[in-house]
Short mmCIF file of C-alpha atoms in Angstrom, two decimals:
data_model
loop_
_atom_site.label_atom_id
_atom_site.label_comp_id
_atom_site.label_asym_id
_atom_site.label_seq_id
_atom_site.Cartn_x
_atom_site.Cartn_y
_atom_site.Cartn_z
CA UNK A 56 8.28 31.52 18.53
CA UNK A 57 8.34 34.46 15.91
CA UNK A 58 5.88 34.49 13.08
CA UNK A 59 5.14 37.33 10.89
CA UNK A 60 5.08 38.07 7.00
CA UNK A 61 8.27 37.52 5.34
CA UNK A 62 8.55 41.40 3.90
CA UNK A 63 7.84 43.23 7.45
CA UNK A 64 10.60 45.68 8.91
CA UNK A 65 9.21 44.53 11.93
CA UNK A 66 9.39 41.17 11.79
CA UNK A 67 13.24 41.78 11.19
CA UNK A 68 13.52 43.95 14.04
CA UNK A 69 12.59 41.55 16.61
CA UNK A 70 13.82 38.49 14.75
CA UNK A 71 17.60 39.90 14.79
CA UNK A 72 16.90 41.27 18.30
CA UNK A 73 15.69 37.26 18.97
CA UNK A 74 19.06 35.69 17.25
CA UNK A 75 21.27 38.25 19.49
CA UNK A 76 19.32 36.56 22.85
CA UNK A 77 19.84 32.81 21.85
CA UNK A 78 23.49 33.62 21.11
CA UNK A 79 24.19 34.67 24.14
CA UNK A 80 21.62 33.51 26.66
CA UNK A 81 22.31 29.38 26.97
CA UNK A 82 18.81 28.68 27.22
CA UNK A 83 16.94 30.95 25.23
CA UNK A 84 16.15 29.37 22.22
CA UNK A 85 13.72 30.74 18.94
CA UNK A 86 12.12 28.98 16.54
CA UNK A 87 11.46 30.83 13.13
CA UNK A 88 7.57 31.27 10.60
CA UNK A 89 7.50 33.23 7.96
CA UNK A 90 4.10 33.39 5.91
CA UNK A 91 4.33 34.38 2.24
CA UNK A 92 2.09 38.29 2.64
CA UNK A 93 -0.16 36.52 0.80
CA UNK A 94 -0.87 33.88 2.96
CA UNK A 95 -0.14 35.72 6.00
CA UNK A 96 -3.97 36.95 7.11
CA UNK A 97 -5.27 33.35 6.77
CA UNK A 98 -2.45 32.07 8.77
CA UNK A 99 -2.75 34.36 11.64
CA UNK A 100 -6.22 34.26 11.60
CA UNK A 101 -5.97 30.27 11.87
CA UNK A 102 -3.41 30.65 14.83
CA UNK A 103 -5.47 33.05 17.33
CA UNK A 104 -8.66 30.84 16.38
CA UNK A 105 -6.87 27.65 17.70
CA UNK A 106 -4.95 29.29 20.44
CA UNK A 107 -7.88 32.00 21.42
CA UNK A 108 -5.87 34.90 20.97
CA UNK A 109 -6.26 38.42 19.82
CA UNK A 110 -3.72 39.64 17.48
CA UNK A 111 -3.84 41.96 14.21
CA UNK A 112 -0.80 42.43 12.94
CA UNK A 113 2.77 41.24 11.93
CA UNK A 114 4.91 39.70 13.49
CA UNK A 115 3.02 37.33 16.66
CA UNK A 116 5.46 36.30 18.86
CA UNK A 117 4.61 33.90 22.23
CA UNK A 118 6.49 31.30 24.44
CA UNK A 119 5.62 27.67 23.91
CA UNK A 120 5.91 26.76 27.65
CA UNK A 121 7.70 23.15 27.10
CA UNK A 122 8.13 22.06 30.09
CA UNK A 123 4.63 22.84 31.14
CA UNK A 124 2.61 21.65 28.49
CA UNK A 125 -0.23 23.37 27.64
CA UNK A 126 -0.97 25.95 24.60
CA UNK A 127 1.39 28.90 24.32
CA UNK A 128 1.75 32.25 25.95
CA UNK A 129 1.08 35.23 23.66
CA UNK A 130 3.40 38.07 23.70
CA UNK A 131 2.12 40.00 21.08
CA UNK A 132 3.64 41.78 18.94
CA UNK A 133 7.17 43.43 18.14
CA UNK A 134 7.18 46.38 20.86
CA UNK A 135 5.73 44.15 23.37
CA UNK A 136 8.99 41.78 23.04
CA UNK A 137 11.49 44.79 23.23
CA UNK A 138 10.06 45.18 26.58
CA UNK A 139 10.27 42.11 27.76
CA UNK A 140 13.53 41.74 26.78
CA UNK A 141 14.30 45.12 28.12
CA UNK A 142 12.89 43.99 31.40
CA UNK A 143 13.95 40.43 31.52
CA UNK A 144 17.67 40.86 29.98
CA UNK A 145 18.30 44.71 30.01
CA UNK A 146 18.76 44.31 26.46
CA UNK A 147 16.92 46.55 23.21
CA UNK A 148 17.04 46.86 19.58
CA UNK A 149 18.44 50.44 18.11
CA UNK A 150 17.74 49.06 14.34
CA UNK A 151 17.05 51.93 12.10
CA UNK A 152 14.33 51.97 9.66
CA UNK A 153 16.14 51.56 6.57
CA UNK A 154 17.93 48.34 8.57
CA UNK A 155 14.49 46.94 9.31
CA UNK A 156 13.23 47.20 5.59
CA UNK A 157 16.88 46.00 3.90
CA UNK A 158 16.53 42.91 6.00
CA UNK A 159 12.70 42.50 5.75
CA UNK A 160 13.20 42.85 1.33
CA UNK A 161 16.44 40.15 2.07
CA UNK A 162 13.60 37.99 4.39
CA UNK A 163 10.99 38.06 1.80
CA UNK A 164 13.73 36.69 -1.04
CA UNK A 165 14.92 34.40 0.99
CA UNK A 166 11.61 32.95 1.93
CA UNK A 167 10.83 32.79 -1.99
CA UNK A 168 13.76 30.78 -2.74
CA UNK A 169 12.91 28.45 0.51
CA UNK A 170 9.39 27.72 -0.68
CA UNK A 171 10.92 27.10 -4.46
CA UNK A 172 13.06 24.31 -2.96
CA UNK A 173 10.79 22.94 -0.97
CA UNK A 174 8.34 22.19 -3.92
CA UNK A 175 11.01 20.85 -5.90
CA UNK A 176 11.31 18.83 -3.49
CA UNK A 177 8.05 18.05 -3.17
CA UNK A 178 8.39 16.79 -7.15
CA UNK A 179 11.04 14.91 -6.58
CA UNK A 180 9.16 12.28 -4.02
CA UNK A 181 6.96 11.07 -6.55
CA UNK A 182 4.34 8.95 -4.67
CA UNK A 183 3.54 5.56 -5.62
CA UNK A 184 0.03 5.59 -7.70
CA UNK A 185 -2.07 2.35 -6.75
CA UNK A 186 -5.35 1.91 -8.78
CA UNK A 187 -7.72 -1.00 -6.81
CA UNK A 188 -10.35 -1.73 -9.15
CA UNK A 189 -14.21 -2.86 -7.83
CA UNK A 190 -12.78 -0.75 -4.92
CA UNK A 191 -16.59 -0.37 -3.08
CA UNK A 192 -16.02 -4.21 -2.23
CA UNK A 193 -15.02 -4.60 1.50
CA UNK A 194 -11.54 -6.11 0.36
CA UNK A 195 -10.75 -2.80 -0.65
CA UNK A 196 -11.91 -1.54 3.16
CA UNK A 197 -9.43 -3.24 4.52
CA UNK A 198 -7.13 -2.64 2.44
CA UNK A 199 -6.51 1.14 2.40
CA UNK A 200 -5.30 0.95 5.99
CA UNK A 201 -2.64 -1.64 5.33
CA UNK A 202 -1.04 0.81 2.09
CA UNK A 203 -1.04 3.50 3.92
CA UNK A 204 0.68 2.77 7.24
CA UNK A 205 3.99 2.78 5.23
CA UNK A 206 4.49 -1.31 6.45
CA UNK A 207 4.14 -2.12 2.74
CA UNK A 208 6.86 0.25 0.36
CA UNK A 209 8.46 1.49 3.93
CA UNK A 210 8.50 4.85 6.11
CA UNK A 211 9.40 7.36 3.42
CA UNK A 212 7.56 6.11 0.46
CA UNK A 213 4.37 8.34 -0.41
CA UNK A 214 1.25 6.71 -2.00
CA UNK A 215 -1.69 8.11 -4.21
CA UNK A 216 -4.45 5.47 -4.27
CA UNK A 217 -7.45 5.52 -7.14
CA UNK A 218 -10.42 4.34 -6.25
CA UNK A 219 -12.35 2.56 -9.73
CA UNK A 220 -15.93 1.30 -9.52
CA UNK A 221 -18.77 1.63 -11.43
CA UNK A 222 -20.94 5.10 -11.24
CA UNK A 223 -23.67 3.25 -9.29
CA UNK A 224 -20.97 2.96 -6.34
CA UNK A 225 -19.75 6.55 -6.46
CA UNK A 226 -21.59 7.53 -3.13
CA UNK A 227 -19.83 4.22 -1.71
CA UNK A 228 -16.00 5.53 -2.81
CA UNK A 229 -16.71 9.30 -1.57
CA UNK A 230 -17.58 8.02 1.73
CA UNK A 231 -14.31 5.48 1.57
CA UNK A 232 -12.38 8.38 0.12
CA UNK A 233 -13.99 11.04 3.46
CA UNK A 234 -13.00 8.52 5.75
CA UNK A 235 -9.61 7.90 4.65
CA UNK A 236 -8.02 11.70 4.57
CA UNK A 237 -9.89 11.79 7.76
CA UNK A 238 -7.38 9.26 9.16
CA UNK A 239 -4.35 12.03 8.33
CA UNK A 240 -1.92 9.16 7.20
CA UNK A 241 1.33 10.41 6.85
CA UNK A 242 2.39 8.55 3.52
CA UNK A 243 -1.15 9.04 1.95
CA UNK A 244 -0.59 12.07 -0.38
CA UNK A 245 -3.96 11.43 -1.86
CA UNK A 246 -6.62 9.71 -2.35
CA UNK A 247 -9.90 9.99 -4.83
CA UNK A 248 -12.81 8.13 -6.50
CA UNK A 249 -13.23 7.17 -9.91
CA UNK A 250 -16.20 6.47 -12.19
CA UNK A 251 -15.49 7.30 -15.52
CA UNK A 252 -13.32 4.01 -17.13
CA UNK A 253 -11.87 6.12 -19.58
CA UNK A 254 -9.42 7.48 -17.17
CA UNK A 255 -8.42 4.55 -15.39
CA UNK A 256 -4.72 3.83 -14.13
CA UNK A 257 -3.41 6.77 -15.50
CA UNK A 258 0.44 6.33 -14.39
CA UNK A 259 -0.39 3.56 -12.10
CA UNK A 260 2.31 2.03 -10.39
CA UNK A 261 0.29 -0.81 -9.01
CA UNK A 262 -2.91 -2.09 -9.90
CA UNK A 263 -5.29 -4.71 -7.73
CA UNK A 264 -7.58 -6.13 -9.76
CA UNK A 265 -10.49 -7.04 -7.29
CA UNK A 266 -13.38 -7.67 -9.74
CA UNK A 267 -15.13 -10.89 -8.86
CA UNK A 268 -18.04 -12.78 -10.93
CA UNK A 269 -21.24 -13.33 -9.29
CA UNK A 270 -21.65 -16.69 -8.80
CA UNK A 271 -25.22 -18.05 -9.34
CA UNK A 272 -26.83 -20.57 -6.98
CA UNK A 273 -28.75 -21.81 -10.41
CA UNK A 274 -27.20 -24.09 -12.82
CA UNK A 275 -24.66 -21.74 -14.63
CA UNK A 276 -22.53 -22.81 -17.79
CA UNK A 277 -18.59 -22.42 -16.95
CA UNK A 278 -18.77 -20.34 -20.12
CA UNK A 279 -21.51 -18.15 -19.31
CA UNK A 280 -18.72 -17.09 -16.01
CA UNK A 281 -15.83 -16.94 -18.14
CA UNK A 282 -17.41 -14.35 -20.70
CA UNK A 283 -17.95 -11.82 -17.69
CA UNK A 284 -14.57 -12.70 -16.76
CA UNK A 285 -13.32 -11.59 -20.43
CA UNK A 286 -15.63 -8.71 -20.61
CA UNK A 287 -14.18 -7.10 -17.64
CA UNK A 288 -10.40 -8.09 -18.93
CA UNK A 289 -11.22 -6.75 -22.37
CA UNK A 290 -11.59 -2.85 -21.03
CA UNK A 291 -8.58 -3.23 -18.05
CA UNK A 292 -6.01 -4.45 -20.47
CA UNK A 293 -6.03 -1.79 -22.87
CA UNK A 294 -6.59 0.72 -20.98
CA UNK A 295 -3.54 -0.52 -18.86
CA UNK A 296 -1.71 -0.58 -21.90
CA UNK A 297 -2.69 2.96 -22.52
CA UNK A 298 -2.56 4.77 -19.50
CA UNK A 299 -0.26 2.94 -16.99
CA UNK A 300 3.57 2.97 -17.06
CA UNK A 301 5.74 0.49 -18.68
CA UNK A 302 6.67 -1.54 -15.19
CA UNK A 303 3.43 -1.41 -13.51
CA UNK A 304 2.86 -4.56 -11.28
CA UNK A 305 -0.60 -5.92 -11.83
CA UNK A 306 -2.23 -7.82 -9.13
CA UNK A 307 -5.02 -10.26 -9.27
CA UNK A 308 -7.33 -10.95 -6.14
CA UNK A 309 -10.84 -11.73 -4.90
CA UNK A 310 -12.85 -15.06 -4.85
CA UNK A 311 -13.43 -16.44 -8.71
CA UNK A 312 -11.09 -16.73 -11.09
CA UNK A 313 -8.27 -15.43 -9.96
CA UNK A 314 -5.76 -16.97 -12.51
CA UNK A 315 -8.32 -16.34 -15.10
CA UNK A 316 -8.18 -12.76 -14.78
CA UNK A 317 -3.98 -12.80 -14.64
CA UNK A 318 -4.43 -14.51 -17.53
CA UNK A 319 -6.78 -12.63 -19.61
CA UNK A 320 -5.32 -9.51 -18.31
CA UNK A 321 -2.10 -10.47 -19.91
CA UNK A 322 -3.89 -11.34 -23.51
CA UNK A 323 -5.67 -8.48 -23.68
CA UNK A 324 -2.68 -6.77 -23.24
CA UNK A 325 0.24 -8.24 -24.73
CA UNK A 326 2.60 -4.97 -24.19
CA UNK A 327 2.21 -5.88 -20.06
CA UNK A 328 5.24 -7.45 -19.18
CA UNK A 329 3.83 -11.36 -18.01
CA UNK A 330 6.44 -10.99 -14.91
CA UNK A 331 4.89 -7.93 -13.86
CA UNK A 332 1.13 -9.86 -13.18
CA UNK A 333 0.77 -12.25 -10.70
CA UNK A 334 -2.47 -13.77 -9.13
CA UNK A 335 -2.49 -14.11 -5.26
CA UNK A 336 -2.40 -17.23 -3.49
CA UNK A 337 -1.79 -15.89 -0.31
CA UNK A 338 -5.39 -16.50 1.90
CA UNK A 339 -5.24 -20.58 1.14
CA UNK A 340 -1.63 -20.46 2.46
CA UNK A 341 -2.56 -18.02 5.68
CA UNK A 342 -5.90 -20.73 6.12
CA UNK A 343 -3.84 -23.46 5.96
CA UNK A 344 -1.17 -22.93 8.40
CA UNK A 345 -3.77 -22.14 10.64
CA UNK A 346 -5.20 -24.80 10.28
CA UNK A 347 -2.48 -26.74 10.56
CA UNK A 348 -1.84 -24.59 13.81
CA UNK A 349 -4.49 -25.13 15.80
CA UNK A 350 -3.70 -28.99 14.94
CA UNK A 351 -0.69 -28.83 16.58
CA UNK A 352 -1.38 -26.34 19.14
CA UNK A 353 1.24 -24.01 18.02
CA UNK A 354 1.43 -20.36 16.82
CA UNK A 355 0.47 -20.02 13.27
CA UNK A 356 3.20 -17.71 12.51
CA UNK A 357 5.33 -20.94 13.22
CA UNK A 358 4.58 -23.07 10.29
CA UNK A 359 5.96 -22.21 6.77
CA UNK A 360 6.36 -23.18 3.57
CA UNK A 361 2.96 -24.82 2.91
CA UNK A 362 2.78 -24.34 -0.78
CA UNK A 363 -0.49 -23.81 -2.84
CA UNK A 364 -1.06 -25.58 -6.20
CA UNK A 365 -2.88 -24.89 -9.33
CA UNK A 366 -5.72 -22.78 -9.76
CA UNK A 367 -6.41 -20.19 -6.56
CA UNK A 368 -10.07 -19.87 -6.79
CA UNK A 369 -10.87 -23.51 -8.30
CA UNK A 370 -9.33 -26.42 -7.77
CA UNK A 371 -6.02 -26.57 -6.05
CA UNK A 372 -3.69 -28.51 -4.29
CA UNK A 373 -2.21 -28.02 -0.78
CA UNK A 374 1.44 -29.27 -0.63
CA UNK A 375 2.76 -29.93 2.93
CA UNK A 376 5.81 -32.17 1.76
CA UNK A 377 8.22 -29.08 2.13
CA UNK A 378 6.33 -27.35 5.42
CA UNK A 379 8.58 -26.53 8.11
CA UNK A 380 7.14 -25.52 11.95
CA UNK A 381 9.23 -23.07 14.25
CA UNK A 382 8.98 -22.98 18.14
CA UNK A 383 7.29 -26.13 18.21
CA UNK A 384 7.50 -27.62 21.90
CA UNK A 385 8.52 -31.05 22.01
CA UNK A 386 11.40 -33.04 23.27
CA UNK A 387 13.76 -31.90 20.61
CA UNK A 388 14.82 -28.23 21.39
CA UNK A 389 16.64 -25.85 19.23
CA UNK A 390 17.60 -22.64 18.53
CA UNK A 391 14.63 -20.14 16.98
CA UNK A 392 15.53 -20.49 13.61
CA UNK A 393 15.65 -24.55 13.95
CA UNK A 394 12.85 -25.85 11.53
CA UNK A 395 11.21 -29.10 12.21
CA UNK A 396 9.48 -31.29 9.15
CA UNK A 397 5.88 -30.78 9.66
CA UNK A 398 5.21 -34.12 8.45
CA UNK A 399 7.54 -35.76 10.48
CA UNK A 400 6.02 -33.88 13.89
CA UNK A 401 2.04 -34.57 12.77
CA UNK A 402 2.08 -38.34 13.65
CA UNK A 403 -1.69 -38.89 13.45
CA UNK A 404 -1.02 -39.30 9.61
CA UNK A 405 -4.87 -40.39 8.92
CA UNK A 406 -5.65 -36.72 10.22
CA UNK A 407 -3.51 -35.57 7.41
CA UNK A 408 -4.83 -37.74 4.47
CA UNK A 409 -8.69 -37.52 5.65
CA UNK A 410 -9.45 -34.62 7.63
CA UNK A 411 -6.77 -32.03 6.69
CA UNK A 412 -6.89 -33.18 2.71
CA UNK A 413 -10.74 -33.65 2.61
CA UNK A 414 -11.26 -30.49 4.73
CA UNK A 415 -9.90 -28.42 2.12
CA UNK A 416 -13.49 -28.11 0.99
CA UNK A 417 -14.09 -26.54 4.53
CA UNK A 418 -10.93 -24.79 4.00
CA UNK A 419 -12.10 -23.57 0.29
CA UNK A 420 -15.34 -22.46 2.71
CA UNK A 421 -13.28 -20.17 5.45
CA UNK A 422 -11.41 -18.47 2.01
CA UNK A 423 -14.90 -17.86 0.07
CA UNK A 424 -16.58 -16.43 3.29
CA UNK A 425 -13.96 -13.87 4.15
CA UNK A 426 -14.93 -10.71 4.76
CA UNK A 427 -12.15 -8.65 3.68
CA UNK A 428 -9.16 -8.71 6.15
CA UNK A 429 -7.43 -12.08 5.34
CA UNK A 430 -7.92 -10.98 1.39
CA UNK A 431 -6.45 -7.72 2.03
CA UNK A 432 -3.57 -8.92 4.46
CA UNK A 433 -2.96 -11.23 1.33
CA UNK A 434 -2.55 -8.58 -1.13
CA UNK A 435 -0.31 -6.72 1.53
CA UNK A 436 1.95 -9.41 2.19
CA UNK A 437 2.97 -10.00 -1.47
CA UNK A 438 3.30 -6.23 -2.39
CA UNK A 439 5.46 -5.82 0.50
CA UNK A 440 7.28 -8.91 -0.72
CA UNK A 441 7.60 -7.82 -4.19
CA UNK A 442 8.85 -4.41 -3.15
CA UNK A 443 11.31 -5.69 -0.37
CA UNK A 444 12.03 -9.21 -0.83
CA UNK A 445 10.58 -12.41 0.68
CA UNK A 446 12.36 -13.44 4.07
CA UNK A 447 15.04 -15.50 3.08
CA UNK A 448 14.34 -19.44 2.00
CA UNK A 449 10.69 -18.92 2.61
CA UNK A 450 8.33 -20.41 0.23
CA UNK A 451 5.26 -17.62 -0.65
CA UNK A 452 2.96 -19.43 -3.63
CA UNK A 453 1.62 -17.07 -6.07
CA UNK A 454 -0.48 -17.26 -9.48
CA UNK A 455 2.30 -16.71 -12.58
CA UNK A 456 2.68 -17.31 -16.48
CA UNK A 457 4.07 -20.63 -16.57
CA UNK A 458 7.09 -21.70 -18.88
CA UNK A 459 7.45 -25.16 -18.50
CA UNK A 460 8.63 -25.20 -14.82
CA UNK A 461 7.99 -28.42 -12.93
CA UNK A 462 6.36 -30.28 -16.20
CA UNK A 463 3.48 -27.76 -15.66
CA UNK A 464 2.62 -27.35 -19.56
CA UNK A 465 2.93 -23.76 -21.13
CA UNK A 466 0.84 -20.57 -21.22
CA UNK A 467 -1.36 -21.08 -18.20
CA UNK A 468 -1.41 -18.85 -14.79
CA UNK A 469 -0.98 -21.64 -12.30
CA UNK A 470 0.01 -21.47 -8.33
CA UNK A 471 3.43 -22.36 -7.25
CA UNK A 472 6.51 -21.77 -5.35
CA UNK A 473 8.64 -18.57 -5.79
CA UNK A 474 10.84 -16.61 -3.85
CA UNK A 475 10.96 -12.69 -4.59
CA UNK A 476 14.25 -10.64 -4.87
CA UNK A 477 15.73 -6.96 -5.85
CA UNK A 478 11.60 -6.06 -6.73
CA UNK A 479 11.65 -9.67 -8.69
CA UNK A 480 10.38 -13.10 -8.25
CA UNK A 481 11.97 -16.74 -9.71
CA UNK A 482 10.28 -19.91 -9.16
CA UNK A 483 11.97 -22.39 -6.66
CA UNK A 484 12.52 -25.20 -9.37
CA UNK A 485 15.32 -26.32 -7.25
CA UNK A 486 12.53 -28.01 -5.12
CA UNK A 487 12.15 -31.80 -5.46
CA UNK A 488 8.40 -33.19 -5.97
CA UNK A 489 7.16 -36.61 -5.84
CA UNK A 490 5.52 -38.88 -8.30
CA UNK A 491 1.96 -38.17 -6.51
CA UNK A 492 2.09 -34.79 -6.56
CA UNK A 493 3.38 -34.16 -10.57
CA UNK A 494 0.30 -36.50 -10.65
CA UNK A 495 -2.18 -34.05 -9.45
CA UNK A 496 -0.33 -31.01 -11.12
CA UNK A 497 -1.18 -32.50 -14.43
CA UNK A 498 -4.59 -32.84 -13.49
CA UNK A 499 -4.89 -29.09 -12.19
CA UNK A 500 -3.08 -27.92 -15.46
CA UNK A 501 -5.95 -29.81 -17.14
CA UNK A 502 -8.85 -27.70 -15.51
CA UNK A 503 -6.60 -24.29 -16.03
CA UNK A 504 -6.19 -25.01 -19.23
CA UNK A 505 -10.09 -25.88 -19.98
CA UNK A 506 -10.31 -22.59 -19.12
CA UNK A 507 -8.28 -21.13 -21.37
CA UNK A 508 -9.51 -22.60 -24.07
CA UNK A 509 -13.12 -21.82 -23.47
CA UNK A 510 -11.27 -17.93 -23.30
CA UNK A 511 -9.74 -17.93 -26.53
CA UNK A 512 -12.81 -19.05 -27.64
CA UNK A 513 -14.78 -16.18 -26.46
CA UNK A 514 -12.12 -13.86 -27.90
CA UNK A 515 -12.18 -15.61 -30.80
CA UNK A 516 -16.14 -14.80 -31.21
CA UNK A 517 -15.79 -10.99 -30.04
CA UNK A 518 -12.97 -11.01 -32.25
CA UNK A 519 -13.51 -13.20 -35.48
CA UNK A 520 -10.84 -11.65 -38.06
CA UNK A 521 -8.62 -10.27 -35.83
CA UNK A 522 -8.25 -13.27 -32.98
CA UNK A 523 -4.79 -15.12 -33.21
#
């Protein structure tokens, strides 16, 4: 290995002596570091501190014994390797000064020009910037892990994550913030804390919305919860409007009012493209297929296309009509890919319409007392689907701005089946529902739409000449 500033006659001397060995010796072989002479004392001095070497000047040459493992063995400097090569090979340099500094002047330009290109680069893999909002909650945790690992955009895709919260959390987002660049993830180009709201998602690509209201265990009016909910929406959406680019994908997650915030989001900010925010729905399908699971005694990974309903955080409705299972061992067999009606393979159909059905309220409990992964592994999934598609004819529920699809009325963020494709989603309205379950959809759509209207009210207060 030869190291040594990029302008140094010496350096040059032993690098060309060093080129003429691996040409002709089969299994010599060099490996090349030049250091800017600006940077050059720090880097040496960083080199013999790790390796516990002694060594002044430029170049430092050693042998990185690869076969052995272990650190490397120092050399030293330029004289030093003419005589070992002298001794080893019979072989020396007769380079004349003037060579040496021509070569060392063409070393140094060339080294110039290399570090130029590498920076641009450097510019041109422009990292994704993901803003997670209420980021000391322990969603957020759990989440930074799953971003970074490069499972989500894929292996080449850099990330810059923002981390927004109010100033009373600041210690809480340094320490996230410590722990994270102490985790060296390749694909994490940065990461940083943020108090002041005036500077939120500035050229966010992605924002997760995690900002939940604090529900009270005294008596608390539904409109008392929906004004925090429109406070909070009333400084995001402008300030998405303002700072974030023209495509960025807004995501909508935590425990209460999940479509709500979609909702409001989009209100507030009627420049954010409606396809681009989507509430996530994601948790109540994960609970219920395993569930459903440990029902059957099967893998949970083997049961798809449960579908989730209406409003994510209130009342919803959990559709196993078009459920599939995979793997499941019974006297039928078939290939991997052969999907069985779940329906058709649960015959203890009173489990279905009592226990299942009335345990969603136990199933509503195992969502509400998360802790942070199943949230997080949530958001995850649906980034990675909206980035990379959904696996083919699976059915993934999400939160979205409806427009008339399935009878659902208008103008309402309300849970159903899509597919996503090319960095897009599209509702599956080619999927047939029964008579019972438009039923209930109109009654969800009823409590969604409450909602609303007890929103536009609030606006309409905050906003008395200006509301529409």
């Amino acid at each position: 290995v030869f190291t040594g500033k990029a302008n140094c006659p010496y350096y040059a001397k032993a690098e060309l002596l060093a080129d003429y060995l691996q040409a002709n010796l089969p299994d010599f072989r060099v490996h090349k570091i030049t250091q800017h002479p600006d940077k050059w004392e720090q880097w040496l001095h960083g080199i013999c501190e790790m390796n516990g070497w002694e060594h002044r000047q430029s170049p430092i040459i050693w042998k990185e014994l690869l076969d052995r493992g272990g650190k490397g063995l120092l050399l030293g400097g330029v004289n030093d390797f003419l005589e070992y090569a002298q001794n080893y090979y019979g072989i020396t340099s007769m380079m004349s000064s003037e060579e040496m500094s021509d070569i060392a002047e063409e070393n140094l330009q060339a080294h110039i020009e290399m570090e130029k290109e590498r920076e641009e680069m450097k510019s041109l893999i422009k990292p994704l910037q993901i803003w997670i909002t209420s980021a000391s909650s322990p969603i957020c945790y759990q989440l930074i892990p799953l971003l970074a690992n490069g499972e989500v955009f894929g292996m080449t895709t850099e990330i810059c994550i923002h981390l927004l919260d109010t100033d009373q959390f600041k210690e809480v987002l340094c320490g996230i913030v410590m722990e994270a660049e102490d985790m060296a993830f390749p694909l994490l180009r940065s990461i940083s804390e943020h108090t002041e709201i005036d500077e939120a998602f500035v050229q966010a690509d992605i924002i997760i919305v995690l900002d939940d209201v604090l529900l009270s265990h005294e008596v608390q009016s539904l409109e008392n919860y929906i004004r925090e909910v429109s406070e909070i929406c009333q400084v995001y959406a402008p300030l998405i409007e303002k700072n974030a680019k023209s495509e960025v994908r807004v995501i909508s997650s935590g425990k209460t009012f999940v479509n709500l915030k979609a909702l409001m989001i989009m209100m507030y900010g009627p420049s954010i493209k409606p396809e681009n925010v989507i509430a996530i729905a994601t948790s109540w399908e994960s609970t219920a297929k395993a569930m459903l699971a440990r029902k059957l005694n099967i893998n949970a990974a083997g049961v798809k296309d449960v579908i989730v309903w209406g409003n994510i955080s209130g009342c919803n409705y959990i559709d196993l009509s078009h459920a599939k299972l995979y793997g499941y061992d019974s006297a039928v067999w078939g290939p991997a890919n052969f999907p069985r009606p779940l329906l058709n393979m649960i015959y203890d159909s009173e489990w279905i319409h009592s226990e299942f059905l009335s345990a969603q309220s136990s199933l509503s409990s195992r969502v509400h007392h998360c802790v942070g992964m199943l949230p997080a592994h949530a958001v995850v999934t649906v980034l990675r689907y909206w980035y990379h598609g959904s696996p083919p004819g699976e059915i993934i529920s999400v939160g979205i701005l409806t427009k008339g699809q399935f009878c659902i009325p208008e103008g309402i963020v309300f849970s159903m089946p899509v597919r996503f494709q090319n960095g897009n989603w599209e509702v599956m309205t080619e999927l047939e529902i029964n008579e019972t379950t438009q039923e209930v959809l109109g009654c969800l759509a009823h409590e969604l739409i409450q909602e609303k209207l007890i929103a536009l009210k609030e606006i309409k207060e905050m906003h008395p000449y200006g509301a529409d």
